[in-house]
mmCIF file of C-alpha atoms in Angstrom:
data_model
loop_
_atom_site.group_PDB
_atom_site.id
_atom_site.type_symbol
_atom_site.label_atom_id
_atom_site.label_comp_id
_atom_site.label_asym_id
_atom_site.label_seq_id
_atom_site.Cartn_x
_atom_site.Cartn_y
_atom_site.Cartn_z
ATOM 1 C CA MET A 15 -35.829 -14.933 -14.664
ATOM 2 C CA ARG A 16 -34.951 -14.340 -11.030
ATOM 3 C CA TYR A 17 -36.088 -10.712 -11.007
ATOM 4 C CA THR A 18 -38.392 -8.241 -12.778
ATOM 5 C CA ILE A 19 -38.075 -4.456 -13.023
ATOM 6 C CA LYS A 20 -40.934 -2.325 -14.287
ATOM 7 C CA PRO A 21 -42.439 1.172 -13.843
ATOM 8 C CA GLU A 22 -45.822 1.607 -12.164
ATOM 9 C CA LEU A 23 -48.075 4.397 -10.880
ATOM 10 C CA TYR A 24 -48.909 4.844 -7.212
ATOM 11 C CA THR A 25 -52.612 4.432 -6.470
ATOM 12 C CA HIS A 26 -52.729 7.747 -4.625
ATOM 13 C CA ILE A 27 -53.959 10.673 -6.759
ATOM 14 C CA ASP A 28 -53.147 14.249 -5.724
ATOM 15 C CA LYS A 29 -55.441 17.298 -6.049
ATOM 16 C CA ASN A 30 -54.195 17.847 -9.630
ATOM 17 C CA GLY A 31 -55.201 14.323 -10.613
ATOM 18 C CA LEU A 32 -51.566 13.178 -10.819
ATOM 19 C CA SER A 33 -49.992 9.985 -9.489
ATOM 20 C CA GLY A 34 -46.331 9.434 -8.726
ATOM 21 C CA LEU A 35 -44.334 7.118 -10.951
ATOM 22 C CA PHE A 36 -42.165 4.492 -9.257
ATOM 23 C CA ILE A 37 -40.054 1.519 -10.278
ATOM 24 C CA ARG A 38 -41.018 -1.869 -8.849
ATOM 25 C CA ILE A 39 -38.356 -4.542 -8.480
ATOM 26 C CA ILE A 40 -39.368 -8.104 -7.671
ATOM 27 C CA TYR A 41 -36.532 -10.346 -6.551
ATOM 28 C CA LYS A 42 -37.092 -13.798 -5.003
ATOM 29 C CA ARG A 43 -40.764 -12.979 -4.292
ATOM 30 C CA GLN A 44 -39.791 -9.779 -2.497
ATOM 31 C CA SER A 45 -41.124 -6.481 -3.831
ATOM 32 C CA PHE A 46 -39.192 -3.190 -3.646
ATOM 33 C CA LYS A 47 -40.264 0.290 -4.705
ATOM 34 C CA ILE A 48 -37.941 3.067 -5.845
ATOM 35 C CA PRO A 49 -39.693 6.421 -6.470
ATOM 36 C CA THR A 50 -38.968 8.646 -9.456
ATOM 37 C CA SER A 51 -39.390 12.412 -9.743
ATOM 38 C CA PHE A 52 -42.221 12.103 -12.270
ATOM 39 C CA LYS A 53 -45.991 12.504 -11.825
ATOM 40 C CA LEU A 54 -48.521 11.551 -14.509
ATOM 41 C CA LEU A 55 -52.201 11.396 -15.240
ATOM 42 C CA ALA A 56 -53.558 7.853 -15.391
ATOM 43 C CA SER A 57 -54.272 8.430 -19.101
ATOM 44 C CA GLN A 58 -50.609 9.242 -19.724
ATOM 45 C CA PHE A 59 -49.362 5.836 -18.601
ATOM 46 C CA ASP A 60 -50.243 2.647 -20.417
ATOM 47 C CA LYS A 61 -48.686 -0.799 -19.928
ATOM 48 C CA GLY A 62 -45.393 0.603 -18.601
ATOM 49 C CA LYS A 63 -45.085 3.308 -21.275
ATOM 50 C CA ILE A 64 -45.460 7.093 -21.209
ATOM 51 C CA VAL A 65 -48.184 8.159 -23.662
ATOM 52 C CA LYS A 66 -50.079 11.352 -24.542
ATOM 53 C CA HIS A 67 -47.643 13.513 -22.555
ATOM 54 C CA PRO A 68 -45.961 16.627 -24.023
ATOM 55 C CA ASN A 69 -42.560 15.427 -22.652
ATOM 56 C CA ALA A 70 -43.175 11.712 -23.199
ATOM 57 C CA LYS A 71 -39.908 11.222 -25.090
ATOM 58 C CA ASN A 72 -37.687 12.852 -22.436
ATOM 59 C CA ILE A 73 -39.469 11.164 -19.514
ATOM 60 C CA SER A 74 -39.228 7.770 -21.241
ATOM 61 C CA PHE A 75 -35.486 8.286 -21.804
ATOM 62 C CA LEU A 76 -34.798 9.271 -18.168
ATOM 63 C CA LEU A 77 -37.009 6.464 -16.872
ATOM 64 C CA ALA A 78 -35.209 3.871 -19.024
ATOM 65 C CA LYS A 79 -31.883 5.227 -17.783
ATOM 66 C CA GLN A 80 -32.928 4.865 -14.125
ATOM 67 C CA ILE A 81 -34.225 1.318 -14.726
ATOM 68 C CA ASN A 82 -30.950 0.436 -16.461
ATOM 69 C CA GLU A 83 -28.916 1.753 -13.497
ATOM 70 C CA ILE A 84 -31.025 -0.266 -11.040
ATOM 71 C CA GLU A 85 -30.627 -3.420 -13.113
ATOM 72 C CA ASN A 86 -26.855 -2.911 -13.364
ATOM 73 C CA ARG A 87 -26.601 -2.533 -9.575
ATOM 74 C CA LEU A 88 -28.576 -5.723 -9.088
ATOM 75 C CA LEU A 89 -26.503 -7.684 -11.623
ATOM 76 C CA GLU A 90 -23.258 -6.371 -10.114
ATOM 77 C CA ALA A 91 -24.465 -7.461 -6.686
ATOM 78 C CA LEU A 92 -25.410 -10.909 -7.973
ATOM 79 C CA LYS A 93 -21.937 -11.338 -9.483
ATOM 80 C CA ILE A 94 -20.422 -10.874 -6.038
ATOM 81 C CA SER A 95 -23.014 -12.879 -4.137
ATOM 82 C CA SER A 96 -25.578 -15.267 -5.593
ATOM 83 C CA ASP A 97 -27.661 -14.907 -2.426
ATOM 84 C CA LEU A 98 -28.716 -11.408 -1.355
ATOM 85 C CA GLU A 99 -31.075 -12.491 1.411
ATOM 86 C CA ASN A 100 -28.798 -11.171 4.147
ATOM 87 C CA GLU A 101 -28.331 -7.793 2.456
ATOM 88 C CA ASN A 102 -30.254 -4.533 2.587
ATOM 89 C CA ILE A 103 -31.377 -4.998 -1.018
ATOM 90 C CA LEU A 104 -33.246 -1.702 -1.287
ATOM 91 C CA GLU A 105 -30.098 0.286 -0.372
ATOM 92 C CA ILE A 106 -28.141 -1.686 -2.977
ATOM 93 C CA LEU A 107 -30.760 -1.037 -5.667
ATOM 94 C CA LYS A 108 -30.785 2.687 -4.840
ATOM 95 C CA GLY A 109 -26.987 2.816 -5.082
ATOM 96 C CA GLU A 110 -26.637 3.775 -1.419
ATOM 97 C CA LYS A 111 -24.709 0.624 -0.572
ATOM 98 C CA LYS A 112 -22.792 -2.109 -2.359
ATOM 99 C CA VAL A 113 -23.328 -5.787 -1.751
ATOM 100 C CA THR A 114 -21.165 -7.231 0.972
ATOM 101 C CA SER A 115 -18.010 -8.521 -0.651
ATOM 102 C CA SER A 116 -15.176 -10.315 1.042
ATOM 103 C CA LEU A 117 -12.040 -8.459 2.026
ATOM 104 C CA ASN A 118 -10.138 -11.303 0.330
ATOM 105 C CA ASP A 119 -11.755 -10.440 -3.028
ATOM 106 C CA PHE A 120 -11.581 -6.677 -2.583
ATOM 107 C CA ILE A 121 -7.781 -6.394 -2.252
ATOM 108 C CA PRO A 122 -6.984 -7.927 -5.686
ATOM 109 C CA LYS A 123 -9.651 -5.644 -7.217
ATOM 110 C CA ILE A 124 -8.166 -2.506 -5.649
ATOM 111 C CA ILE A 125 -4.668 -3.543 -6.813
ATOM 112 C CA GLU A 126 -6.078 -3.839 -10.332
ATOM 113 C CA GLN A 127 -7.856 -0.464 -10.046
ATOM 114 C CA LEU A 128 -4.651 1.248 -8.890
ATOM 115 C CA GLU A 129 -2.388 -0.335 -11.522
ATOM 116 C CA GLY A 130 0.059 2.338 -12.671
ATOM 117 C CA LYS A 131 -0.927 4.665 -9.821
ATOM 118 C CA ILE A 132 0.927 2.914 -6.997
ATOM 119 C CA SER A 133 4.563 1.856 -6.796
ATOM 120 C CA SER A 134 5.679 -1.753 -7.150
ATOM 121 C CA ALA A 135 6.666 -1.633 -3.455
ATOM 122 C CA THR A 136 3.113 -0.653 -2.418
ATOM 123 C CA LYS A 137 1.682 -3.332 -4.693
ATOM 124 C CA ALA A 138 3.971 -5.918 -3.077
ATOM 125 C CA THR A 139 2.870 -4.705 0.383
ATOM 126 C CA TYR A 140 -0.804 -5.165 -0.583
ATOM 127 C CA ASN A 141 -0.132 -8.666 -1.943
ATOM 128 C CA THR A 142 1.811 -9.690 1.178
ATOM 129 C CA LEU A 143 -1.050 -8.506 3.384
ATOM 130 C CA LEU A 144 -3.509 -10.441 1.199
ATOM 131 C CA LYS A 145 -1.507 -13.642 1.829
ATOM 132 C CA ASP A 146 -1.672 -13.003 5.592
ATOM 133 C CA ILE A 147 -5.439 -12.435 5.430
ATOM 134 C CA ASN A 148 -6.037 -15.566 3.325
ATOM 135 C CA LEU A 149 -4.012 -17.641 5.774
ATOM 136 C CA TYR A 150 -6.031 -16.205 8.657
ATOM 137 C CA LYS A 151 -9.396 -16.939 7.002
ATOM 138 C CA SER A 152 -10.282 -17.747 3.391
ATOM 139 C CA ILE A 153 -13.435 -15.568 3.344
ATOM 140 C CA ILE A 154 -13.777 -12.432 5.473
ATOM 141 C CA HIS A 155 -16.980 -10.520 4.721
ATOM 142 C CA PHE A 156 -16.949 -6.765 5.225
ATOM 143 C CA ASN A 157 -19.932 -7.224 7.560
ATOM 144 C CA ASP A 158 -17.590 -9.104 9.905
ATOM 145 C CA VAL A 159 -14.893 -6.409 9.962
ATOM 146 C CA SER A 160 -14.958 -4.355 13.145
ATOM 147 C CA VAL A 161 -12.563 -2.985 15.770
ATOM 148 C CA SER A 162 -12.762 -6.350 17.548
ATOM 149 C CA TRP A 163 -11.985 -8.237 14.339
ATOM 150 C CA LEU A 164 -8.967 -5.994 13.683
ATOM 151 C CA ASN A 165 -7.702 -6.654 17.204
ATOM 152 C CA TYR A 166 -8.107 -10.406 16.643
ATOM 153 C CA PHE A 167 -6.214 -10.184 13.343
ATOM 154 C CA GLU A 168 -3.439 -8.188 15.014
ATOM 155 C CA SER A 169 -3.273 -10.858 17.726
ATOM 156 C CA TYR A 170 -2.980 -13.500 15.013
ATOM 157 C CA LEU A 171 0.057 -11.658 13.633
ATOM 158 C CA ARG A 172 1.444 -11.532 17.159
ATOM 159 C CA THR A 173 1.263 -15.316 17.598
ATOM 160 C CA LYS A 174 4.083 -16.760 19.731
ATOM 161 C CA VAL A 175 5.716 -13.675 21.235
ATOM 162 C CA SER A 176 9.478 -14.127 21.456
ATOM 163 C CA VAL A 177 11.733 -13.307 24.413
ATOM 164 C CA ASN A 178 12.568 -9.968 22.747
ATOM 165 C CA THR A 179 9.441 -7.887 23.357
ATOM 166 C CA THR A 180 9.946 -5.978 20.113
ATOM 167 C CA THR A 181 9.914 -9.142 18.010
ATOM 168 C CA ILE A 182 7.007 -11.384 17.183
ATOM 169 C CA ASP A 183 7.317 -14.977 16.041
ATOM 170 C CA ASN A 184 4.703 -15.844 13.437
ATOM 171 C CA GLY A 185 5.215 -19.527 12.623
ATOM 172 C CA ASN A 186 8.850 -19.891 11.557
ATOM 173 C CA LYS A 187 9.174 -16.207 10.700
ATOM 174 C CA LYS A 188 9.749 -13.482 13.239
ATOM 175 C CA LEU A 189 7.907 -10.234 12.614
ATOM 176 C CA HIS A 190 9.132 -7.024 14.171
ATOM 177 C CA VAL A 191 6.463 -4.876 15.822
ATOM 178 C CA ASN A 192 7.176 -2.257 13.165
ATOM 179 C CA THR A 193 6.209 -4.855 10.553
ATOM 180 C CA ILE A 194 2.946 -5.388 12.435
ATOM 181 C CA ASN A 195 2.473 -1.619 12.419
ATOM 182 C CA LYS A 196 2.998 -1.483 8.654
ATOM 183 C CA LYS A 197 0.594 -4.360 7.965
ATOM 184 C CA MET A 198 -2.189 -2.921 10.122
ATOM 185 C CA LYS A 199 -1.625 0.558 8.704
ATOM 186 C CA THR A 200 -1.931 -0.879 5.188
ATOM 187 C CA LEU A 201 -5.081 -2.768 6.158
ATOM 188 C CA LYS A 202 -6.673 0.385 7.519
ATOM 189 C CA THR A 203 -5.781 2.224 4.288
ATOM 190 C CA LEU A 204 -7.496 -0.511 2.268
ATOM 191 C CA LEU A 205 -10.547 -0.385 4.531
ATOM 192 C CA ASN A 206 -10.748 3.384 3.948
ATOM 193 C CA ARG A 207 -10.769 2.709 0.201
ATOM 194 C CA ALA A 208 -13.491 0.079 0.707
ATOM 195 C CA SER A 209 -15.495 2.624 2.694
ATOM 196 C CA GLU A 210 -15.174 5.178 -0.125
ATOM 197 C CA GLN A 211 -16.568 2.570 -2.517
ATOM 198 C CA GLY A 212 -19.499 1.713 -0.265
ATOM 199 C CA TYR A 213 -18.458 -1.760 0.909
ATOM 200 C CA ILE A 214 -18.153 -0.919 4.605
ATOM 201 C CA GLU A 215 -19.060 1.951 6.913
ATOM 202 C CA LYS A 216 -16.107 3.856 8.339
ATOM 203 C CA LYS A 217 -17.558 3.817 11.850
ATOM 204 C CA ASN A 218 -17.055 0.027 11.903
ATOM 205 C CA PHE A 219 -13.261 0.308 12.015
ATOM 206 C CA GLU A 220 -12.126 3.938 12.506
ATOM 207 C CA LYS A 221 -11.637 3.580 16.276
ATOM 208 C CA TYR A 222 -9.095 0.798 15.850
ATOM 209 C CA ARG A 223 -5.666 1.904 17.083
ATOM 210 C CA ILE A 224 -2.626 0.820 15.074
ATOM 211 C CA PRO A 225 0.240 -0.485 17.273
ATOM 212 C CA LYS A 226 2.955 2.112 17.864
ATOM 213 C CA LEU A 227 6.267 2.062 16.056
ATOM 214 C CA VAL A 228 9.352 1.105 18.057
ATOM 215 C CA ASN A 229 12.565 3.019 17.341
ATOM 216 C CA SER A 230 15.039 0.210 16.684
ATOM 217 C CA ILE A 231 18.784 0.736 16.436
ATOM 218 C CA PRO A 232 19.751 0.718 12.737
ATOM 219 C CA GLU A 233 22.503 -1.682 11.656
ATOM 220 C CA PHE A 234 25.325 0.012 9.735
ATOM 221 C CA ILE A 235 28.915 -0.496 8.621
ATOM 222 C CA SER A 236 31.772 1.961 9.120
ATOM 223 C CA GLU A 237 33.638 3.890 6.439
ATOM 224 C CA SER A 238 36.689 1.668 6.910
ATOM 225 C CA GLU A 239 34.506 -1.426 6.351
ATOM 226 C CA MET A 240 33.073 0.158 3.191
ATOM 227 C CA ASN A 241 36.630 0.710 1.963
ATOM 228 C CA GLU A 242 37.577 -2.898 2.764
ATOM 229 C CA LEU A 243 34.585 -4.156 0.783
ATOM 230 C CA PHE A 244 35.541 -2.010 -2.191
ATOM 231 C CA LEU A 245 39.227 -3.009 -2.241
ATOM 232 C CA PHE A 246 38.374 -6.702 -1.875
ATOM 233 C CA SER A 247 35.648 -6.662 -4.538
ATOM 234 C CA LYS A 248 37.935 -5.025 -7.149
ATOM 235 C CA ASN A 249 39.996 -8.225 -7.354
ATOM 236 C CA MET A 250 37.078 -10.650 -7.239
ATOM 237 C CA LYS A 251 36.703 -13.231 -10.006
ATOM 238 C CA ARG A 252 32.958 -13.699 -9.475
ATOM 239 C CA PRO A 253 31.081 -11.083 -11.544
ATOM 240 C CA GLY A 254 27.754 -11.571 -9.712
ATOM 241 C CA HIS A 255 29.300 -11.123 -6.277
ATOM 242 C CA GLN A 256 31.343 -8.154 -7.478
ATOM 243 C CA LEU A 257 28.288 -6.431 -8.990
ATOM 244 C CA ALA A 258 26.252 -7.008 -5.830
ATOM 245 C CA VAL A 259 28.962 -5.436 -3.648
ATOM 246 C CA TYR A 260 29.403 -2.477 -6.012
ATOM 247 C CA TYR A 261 25.695 -1.630 -5.944
ATOM 248 C CA PHE A 262 25.560 -2.171 -2.180
ATOM 249 C CA LEU A 263 28.400 0.366 -1.909
ATOM 250 C CA LEU A 264 26.565 2.718 -4.250
ATOM 251 C CA SER A 265 23.820 2.740 -1.638
ATOM 252 C CA CYS A 266 26.417 3.216 1.126
ATOM 253 C CA TYR A 267 27.807 6.301 -0.639
ATOM 254 C CA ALA A 268 24.553 7.695 -2.071
ATOM 255 C CA GLY A 269 21.875 6.504 0.382
ATOM 256 C CA PHE A 270 19.735 4.740 -2.238
ATOM 257 C CA ARG A 271 16.890 2.380 -1.442
ATOM 258 C CA ILE A 272 16.756 -0.979 -3.247
ATOM 259 C CA SER A 273 14.013 0.389 -5.527
ATOM 260 C CA ASP A 274 16.370 3.220 -6.558
ATOM 261 C CA LEU A 275 19.289 0.840 -7.139
ATOM 262 C CA LYS A 276 17.161 -1.273 -9.472
ATOM 263 C CA LYS A 277 16.342 1.677 -11.711
ATOM 264 C CA PHE A 278 19.787 3.331 -11.579
ATOM 265 C CA ASN A 279 21.014 4.448 -15.002
ATOM 266 C CA TYR A 280 24.366 6.240 -15.154
ATOM 267 C CA LYS A 281 23.738 8.093 -18.423
ATOM 268 C CA GLU A 282 20.341 9.404 -17.323
ATOM 269 C CA MET A 283 21.001 10.121 -13.651
ATOM 270 C CA VAL A 284 24.551 11.478 -13.497
ATOM 271 C CA GLN A 285 24.392 15.166 -14.448
ATOM 272 C CA ASN A 286 26.656 18.127 -13.694
ATOM 273 C CA ASP A 287 28.812 16.327 -11.091
ATOM 274 C CA ALA A 288 25.774 15.026 -9.188
ATOM 275 C CA ILE A 289 23.405 12.050 -9.167
ATOM 276 C CA LEU A 290 19.863 13.241 -9.687
ATOM 277 C CA ILE A 291 17.139 10.747 -8.840
ATOM 278 C CA ARG A 292 13.442 10.741 -8.051
ATOM 279 C CA ALA A 293 13.021 8.325 -5.154
ATOM 280 C CA LYS A 294 10.671 5.553 -6.252
ATOM 281 C CA LYS A 295 9.179 5.091 -2.788
ATOM 282 C CA ASN A 296 7.944 8.631 -2.098
ATOM 283 C CA GLY A 297 8.623 10.508 -5.333
ATOM 284 C CA SER A 298 10.973 13.056 -3.720
ATOM 285 C CA ILE A 299 13.785 14.407 -5.918
ATOM 286 C CA VAL A 300 17.239 13.852 -4.432
ATOM 287 C CA SER A 301 20.523 15.321 -5.676
ATOM 288 C CA ILE A 302 23.771 13.753 -4.420
ATOM 289 C CA PRO A 303 27.002 15.642 -5.238
ATOM 290 C CA ILE A 304 29.631 13.243 -6.590
ATOM 291 C CA TYR A 305 32.534 13.123 -4.113
ATOM 292 C CA ASN A 306 35.697 10.993 -4.494
ATOM 293 C CA LYS A 307 34.525 7.693 -2.968
ATOM 294 C CA LEU A 308 31.186 7.866 -4.749
ATOM 295 C CA ASN A 309 32.962 8.576 -8.032
ATOM 296 C CA GLU A 310 35.125 5.451 -7.610
ATOM 297 C CA ILE A 311 31.997 3.293 -7.385
ATOM 298 C CA LEU A 312 30.310 5.067 -10.302
ATOM 299 C CA GLU A 313 33.328 4.397 -12.493
ATOM 300 C CA GLU A 314 33.007 0.678 -11.753
ATOM 301 C CA ILE A 315 29.273 0.402 -12.479
ATOM 302 C CA LYS A 316 28.557 3.018 -15.161
ATOM 303 C CA ASP A 317 28.474 0.313 -17.865
ATOM 304 C CA LYS A 318 27.173 -2.474 -15.606
ATOM 305 C CA PRO A 319 23.401 -2.400 -15.038
ATOM 306 C CA LEU A 320 22.040 -4.245 -12.009
ATOM 307 C CA TYR A 321 20.484 -7.503 -13.196
ATOM 308 C CA LEU A 322 20.503 -9.370 -9.866
ATOM 309 C CA SER A 323 17.408 -9.996 -7.756
ATOM 310 C CA GLU A 324 17.113 -8.438 -4.318
ATOM 311 C CA GLN A 325 17.591 -11.879 -2.768
ATOM 312 C CA LYS A 326 20.818 -12.494 -4.711
ATOM 313 C CA ILE A 327 22.239 -9.070 -3.846
ATOM 314 C CA ARG A 328 21.592 -9.721 -0.156
ATOM 315 C CA GLU A 329 23.054 -13.234 -0.366
ATOM 316 C CA TYR A 330 26.223 -12.215 -2.246
ATOM 317 C CA VAL A 331 26.932 -9.135 -0.108
ATOM 318 C CA LYS A 332 26.498 -11.167 3.069
ATOM 319 C CA GLU A 333 28.957 -13.814 1.804
ATOM 320 C CA VAL A 334 31.619 -11.239 0.879
ATOM 321 C CA ALA A 335 31.144 -9.277 4.127
ATOM 322 C CA GLN A 336 31.561 -12.404 6.249
ATOM 323 C CA PHE A 337 34.622 -13.416 4.244
ATOM 324 C CA ILE A 338 36.427 -10.154 5.084
ATOM 325 C CA GLY A 339 35.382 -10.335 8.747
ATOM 326 C CA ILE A 340 32.177 -8.274 8.972
ATOM 327 C CA SER A 341 30.148 -10.607 11.146
ATOM 328 C CA ARG A 342 27.105 -8.402 11.708
ATOM 329 C CA LYS A 343 23.806 -9.150 9.985
ATOM 330 C CA ILE A 344 23.921 -7.254 6.686
ATOM 331 C CA LYS A 345 20.831 -6.355 4.675
ATOM 332 C CA ILE A 346 20.558 -4.150 1.592
ATOM 333 C CA HIS A 347 18.994 -1.415 3.734
ATOM 334 C CA THR A 348 22.097 -1.552 5.952
ATOM 335 C CA ALA A 349 23.811 0.459 3.211
ATOM 336 C CA ARG A 350 21.290 3.306 3.511
ATOM 337 C CA HIS A 351 21.776 3.350 7.295
ATOM 338 C CA SER A 352 25.546 3.414 6.713
ATOM 339 C CA PHE A 353 25.253 6.420 4.398
ATOM 340 C CA ALA A 354 23.225 8.347 6.982
ATOM 341 C CA MET A 355 25.669 7.536 9.794
ATOM 342 C CA MET A 356 28.642 8.507 7.629
ATOM 343 C CA MET A 357 27.087 11.880 6.806
ATOM 344 C CA ILE A 358 26.171 12.564 10.453
ATOM 345 C CA ASN A 359 29.688 11.616 11.569
ATOM 346 C CA ARG A 360 31.138 13.935 8.914
ATOM 347 C CA GLY A 361 29.256 16.832 10.513
ATOM 348 C CA LEU A 362 26.221 17.285 8.259
ATOM 349 C CA SER A 363 23.089 18.589 9.980
ATOM 350 C CA MET A 364 19.958 16.493 10.458
ATOM 351 C CA ASP A 365 18.153 18.625 7.877
ATOM 352 C CA ASP A 366 20.919 18.041 5.336
ATOM 353 C CA VAL A 367 20.928 14.281 5.958
ATOM 354 C CA ALA A 368 17.121 14.154 5.713
ATOM 355 C CA GLU A 369 17.314 15.968 2.356
ATOM 356 C CA LEU A 370 19.988 13.593 1.015
ATOM 357 C CA LEU A 371 17.935 10.592 2.150
ATOM 358 C CA GLY A 372 14.751 12.040 0.675
ATOM 359 C CA ASP A 373 13.180 11.375 4.066
ATOM 360 C CA SER A 374 11.870 13.225 7.109
ATOM 361 C CA THR A 375 13.965 14.943 9.800
ATOM 362 C CA ARG A 376 12.405 12.512 12.293
ATOM 363 C CA VAL A 377 14.273 9.661 10.576
ATOM 364 C CA ALA A 378 17.551 11.634 10.529
ATOM 365 C CA LYS A 379 17.231 12.240 14.298
ATOM 366 C CA VAL A 380 17.602 8.495 14.939
ATOM 367 C CA TYR A 381 21.069 8.509 13.329
ATOM 368 C CA ALA A 382 22.031 11.742 15.078
ATOM 369 C CA ARG A 383 21.227 10.223 18.482
ATOM 370 C CA ILE A 384 23.429 7.198 17.745
ATOM 371 C CA SER A 385 26.362 9.297 16.574
ATOM 372 C CA ASN A 386 26.242 12.378 18.831
ATOM 373 C CA SER A 387 30.035 12.855 18.744
ATOM 374 C CA ARG A 388 29.770 16.124 20.705
ATOM 375 C CA LEU A 389 28.096 14.408 23.658
ATOM 376 C CA LYS A 390 30.546 11.482 23.559
ATOM 377 C CA LYS A 391 33.497 13.861 23.595
ATOM 378 C CA GLU A 392 32.033 15.872 26.478
ATOM 379 C CA ILE A 393 31.355 12.759 28.606
ATOM 380 C CA LEU A 394 34.858 11.365 28.013
ATOM 381 C CA GLU A 395 36.449 14.707 28.934
ATOM 382 C CA LYS A 396 34.447 15.021 32.148
ATOM 383 C CA MET A 397 34.645 11.366 33.212
ATOM 384 C CA ASN A 398 38.322 10.819 32.394
#
């Protein structure tokens, strides 16, 4: 056996003739003492057992419970690391600290712990970050995580800066600075969870500053381009391409995220001349009144559930868009941007657009700045 755990009495005797009871742990020839709240006469303790004491049964039960907790902490620590020589073992045995685990092992555990409590999008974000961390270093102990380490990891993500200062080239894949922001924000969230569970002290990383977001110009298509897509897709002979375009247009006319498109169900969500949906990303409830263009799309898809993957939707929509002359880079999220721009251009306020998007007014302001028809009109009048 690599360790022993047993109760003993301190040699010191107080004025009442009592000695304190403690638990001795011997691990790899090292001896550790954890005090208990009990004091006994020498005659009341024999070969590790409480005897001749009026509360012997209760004390024995509480003592066994404390020994069991200490042993469980030690065994849990040994599961994570077979060598505890570099750890503060006494703190681990007292439950004040957990054995140093690797960040690489912690993330899968936290994903498992939060199963059913986090969205599939958050889970995917955690898994993507885990891949980045594993590529950076296969084992990263919590003892090694500090503000400096976080800055090094951020620099790793910023490898090969491109000509565009808001884009970062990581290998063959370019990461936008906002992607870096999201990854580092997620990492800090996970470190906070690790701190709550005793794996790392918050002071080791709390002063790290996440890189600032950059307000990029959202890509969108116009109402006339939406109409072109719809008219063209109605006569298409490829069901997959047609379905992809229809659901892309549903997002254009209702502002849905991809996560909302995937769970769209006509019978459940269309009620009283409106689409009622709880946004999967943030849980906000959004009600979209059904206007003419939106109704046209709903009629086409009400009996056609979305079975395509996100990759296929993007691929098919891009092909159809290019075929009808839309040369800009189209993503699924382009549809959500298009919805916001259409609503702003139609005269809805930023608050109204934010409510329809199920997002903050700060996000709606970005679209308002791009549109700003009043300012455009005023400049043209004065300058012409």
